[in-house]
Short mmCIF file of C-alpha atoms in Angstrom, two decimals:
data_model
loop_
_atom_site.label_atom_id
_atom_site.label_comp_id
_atom_site.label_asym_id
_atom_site.label_seq_id
_atom_site.Cartn_x
_atom_site.Cartn_y
_atom_site.Cartn_z
CA GLN I 1 -48.22 -67.54 -24.21
CA VAL I 2 -45.36 -67.97 -22.30
CA GLN I 3 -43.97 -70.22 -19.78
CA LEU I 4 -41.39 -69.89 -17.37
CA ILE I 5 -39.35 -72.83 -16.15
CA GLU I 6 -36.75 -72.36 -13.25
CA THR I 7 -34.19 -74.79 -12.50
CA GLY I 8 -30.85 -74.77 -10.24
CA GLY I 9 -32.37 -74.92 -6.94
CA GLY I 10 -30.74 -77.16 -4.11
CA SER I 11 -29.20 -77.36 -0.88
CA VAL I 12 -26.24 -76.00 0.30
CA ARG I 13 -24.27 -74.46 3.01
CA SER I 14 -23.33 -70.95 4.28
CA GLY I 15 -20.84 -69.57 1.69
CA ASP I 16 -21.77 -71.89 -1.24
CA SER I 17 -23.14 -70.60 -4.42
CA LEU I 18 -25.84 -71.54 -7.00
CA ARG I 19 -26.78 -70.43 -10.54
CA LEU I 20 -30.43 -70.66 -11.18
CA SER I 21 -31.85 -70.32 -14.85
CA CYS I 22 -35.14 -69.53 -15.69
CA ALA I 23 -36.03 -70.66 -19.67
CA ALA I 24 -38.88 -69.10 -21.59
CA SER I 25 -40.68 -70.92 -24.26
CA ASP I 26 -42.06 -68.06 -26.48
CA PRO I 27 -39.79 -65.56 -28.47
CA THR I 28 -41.47 -62.21 -26.54
CA PHE I 29 -39.61 -62.90 -23.72
CA SER I 30 -37.57 -59.98 -24.74
CA SER I 31 -40.43 -57.75 -24.26
CA PHE I 32 -40.58 -58.39 -20.88
CA ALA I 33 -38.82 -56.86 -17.89
CA MET I 34 -37.52 -59.89 -16.01
CA GLY I 35 -37.27 -60.68 -12.22
CA TRP I 36 -36.39 -63.40 -9.44
CA PHE I 37 -38.69 -63.64 -6.55
CA ARG I 38 -38.37 -65.44 -3.25
CA GLN I 39 -41.02 -66.92 -0.91
CA THR I 40 -40.93 -68.69 2.40
CA PRO I 41 -44.02 -70.43 3.81
CA GLY I 42 -45.87 -67.59 5.68
CA LYS I 43 -44.22 -64.99 4.02
CA GLU I 44 -45.09 -62.52 0.98
CA ARG I 45 -43.16 -63.21 -2.15
CA VAL I 46 -40.72 -60.40 -2.20
CA ALA I 47 -38.36 -59.05 -5.17
CA VAL I 48 -34.71 -60.46 -5.04
CA SER I 49 -33.54 -58.89 -8.32
CA CYS I 50 -34.76 -57.81 -11.82
CA ILE I 51 -33.55 -56.93 -15.03
CA SER I 52 -35.36 -54.51 -17.64
CA ARG I 53 -36.31 -55.88 -21.48
CA HIS I 54 -33.36 -54.58 -23.41
CA ASP I 55 -30.92 -52.15 -22.02
CA TYR I 56 -30.43 -54.81 -18.88
CA VAL I 57 -30.57 -52.15 -16.45
CA THR I 58 -30.38 -54.00 -12.74
CA TYR I 59 -32.04 -54.02 -9.57
CA TYR I 60 -31.22 -55.70 -6.52
CA ALA I 61 -32.81 -56.15 -3.05
CA ASP I 62 -30.47 -55.05 -0.42
CA SER I 63 -30.40 -58.21 1.18
CA VAL I 64 -28.53 -59.55 -1.50
CA GLN I 65 -26.54 -56.66 -3.40
CA GLY I 66 -22.95 -57.52 -3.77
CA ARG I 67 -23.80 -60.96 -3.60
CA PHE I 68 -26.07 -62.05 -6.43
CA ILE I 69 -25.71 -61.31 -10.30
CA ILE I 70 -28.93 -61.07 -12.54
CA SER I 71 -28.50 -61.62 -16.32
CA ARG I 72 -30.52 -62.39 -19.51
CA ASP I 73 -29.95 -63.91 -23.04
CA ASN I 74 -32.72 -62.48 -25.20
CA ALA I 75 -31.13 -64.59 -28.10
CA ASN I 76 -31.72 -67.45 -26.13
CA ASP I 77 -34.86 -66.41 -23.75
CA THR I 78 -33.01 -67.26 -20.72
CA VAL I 79 -32.49 -65.30 -17.31
CA ASP I 80 -30.19 -66.84 -14.71
CA LEU I 81 -29.45 -65.67 -11.31
CA GLN I 82 -26.19 -66.43 -9.88
CA MET I 83 -25.94 -66.48 -6.24
CA ASN I 84 -22.68 -66.43 -4.61
CA ASN I 85 -21.73 -66.43 -0.78
CA LEU I 86 -25.25 -67.89 0.45
CA ARG I 87 -26.70 -67.11 3.32
CA PRO I 88 -29.46 -69.20 5.61
CA GLU I 89 -31.52 -65.90 5.03
CA ASP I 90 -31.58 -67.00 1.44
CA THR I 91 -33.55 -70.05 2.08
CA GLY I 92 -36.82 -69.94 0.10
CA VAL I 93 -38.75 -70.85 -3.48
CA TYR I 94 -37.24 -68.90 -5.92
CA TYR I 95 -39.34 -67.67 -8.61
CA CYS I 96 -38.73 -66.02 -12.09
CA ALA I 97 -41.50 -63.85 -13.51
CA THR I 98 -42.35 -61.83 -16.59
CA ILE I 99 -43.11 -58.17 -15.47
CA ASP I 100 -45.54 -56.23 -17.94
CA VAL I 101 -44.70 -52.80 -16.92
CA GLY I 102 -44.57 -49.79 -19.14
CA PRO I 103 -40.54 -49.08 -20.29
CA GLU I 104 -40.31 -45.64 -18.51
CA THR I 105 -40.81 -47.36 -15.19
CA PRO I 106 -37.60 -46.98 -12.88
CA ILE I 107 -36.13 -50.60 -12.44
CA GLN I 108 -37.06 -50.22 -8.41
CA THR I 109 -40.47 -49.88 -8.69
CA LEU I 110 -40.70 -52.29 -11.40
CA CYS I 111 -39.21 -55.12 -9.48
CA TYR I 112 -42.10 -55.83 -7.38
CA PRO I 113 -44.32 -59.11 -7.21
CA TRP I 114 -47.26 -57.78 -9.14
CA ARG I 115 -50.43 -59.79 -9.59
CA ASP I 116 -50.56 -59.88 -13.04
CA ASN I 117 -47.00 -61.08 -13.20
CA LEU I 118 -46.55 -64.51 -15.08
CA TRP I 119 -44.60 -66.52 -12.70
CA GLY I 120 -42.81 -69.85 -13.13
CA GLN I 121 -43.55 -72.58 -10.97
CA GLY I 122 -40.40 -72.09 -8.49
CA THR I 123 -37.35 -73.95 -7.37
CA GLN I 124 -36.22 -74.59 -3.84
CA VAL I 125 -33.04 -73.09 -2.21
CA THR I 126 -32.22 -74.28 1.14
CA VAL I 127 -29.06 -72.67 3.05
CA SER I 128 -27.96 -74.35 5.89
CA SER I 129 -25.63 -72.64 8.62
#
């Protein structure tokens, strides 16, 4: 059984940076693609960035392309999201998730808030102007 714990959120101003971290409790972590998702009140959870399980292929939502960087360390069971040049539109609760999808699934398709994803508890990111 895998547990995910997100840390690193906070309140910042436009242009600032944050680094989110997701720690997994199970070494089978490396068997899953991983993703970061954002949710705001009244809105559906949306994909921000994902990374494949072994070869570290990445996907970024258009809104964060060029500003965010996802990385993973399978040896230490962690996934990070470096968030640069933050904007108010980036505000929301950020969730880490495992994604149990076939290895042939393209990263763009894989990076979706599937109902059977395993989710962390979330960490709040607030960006003010």
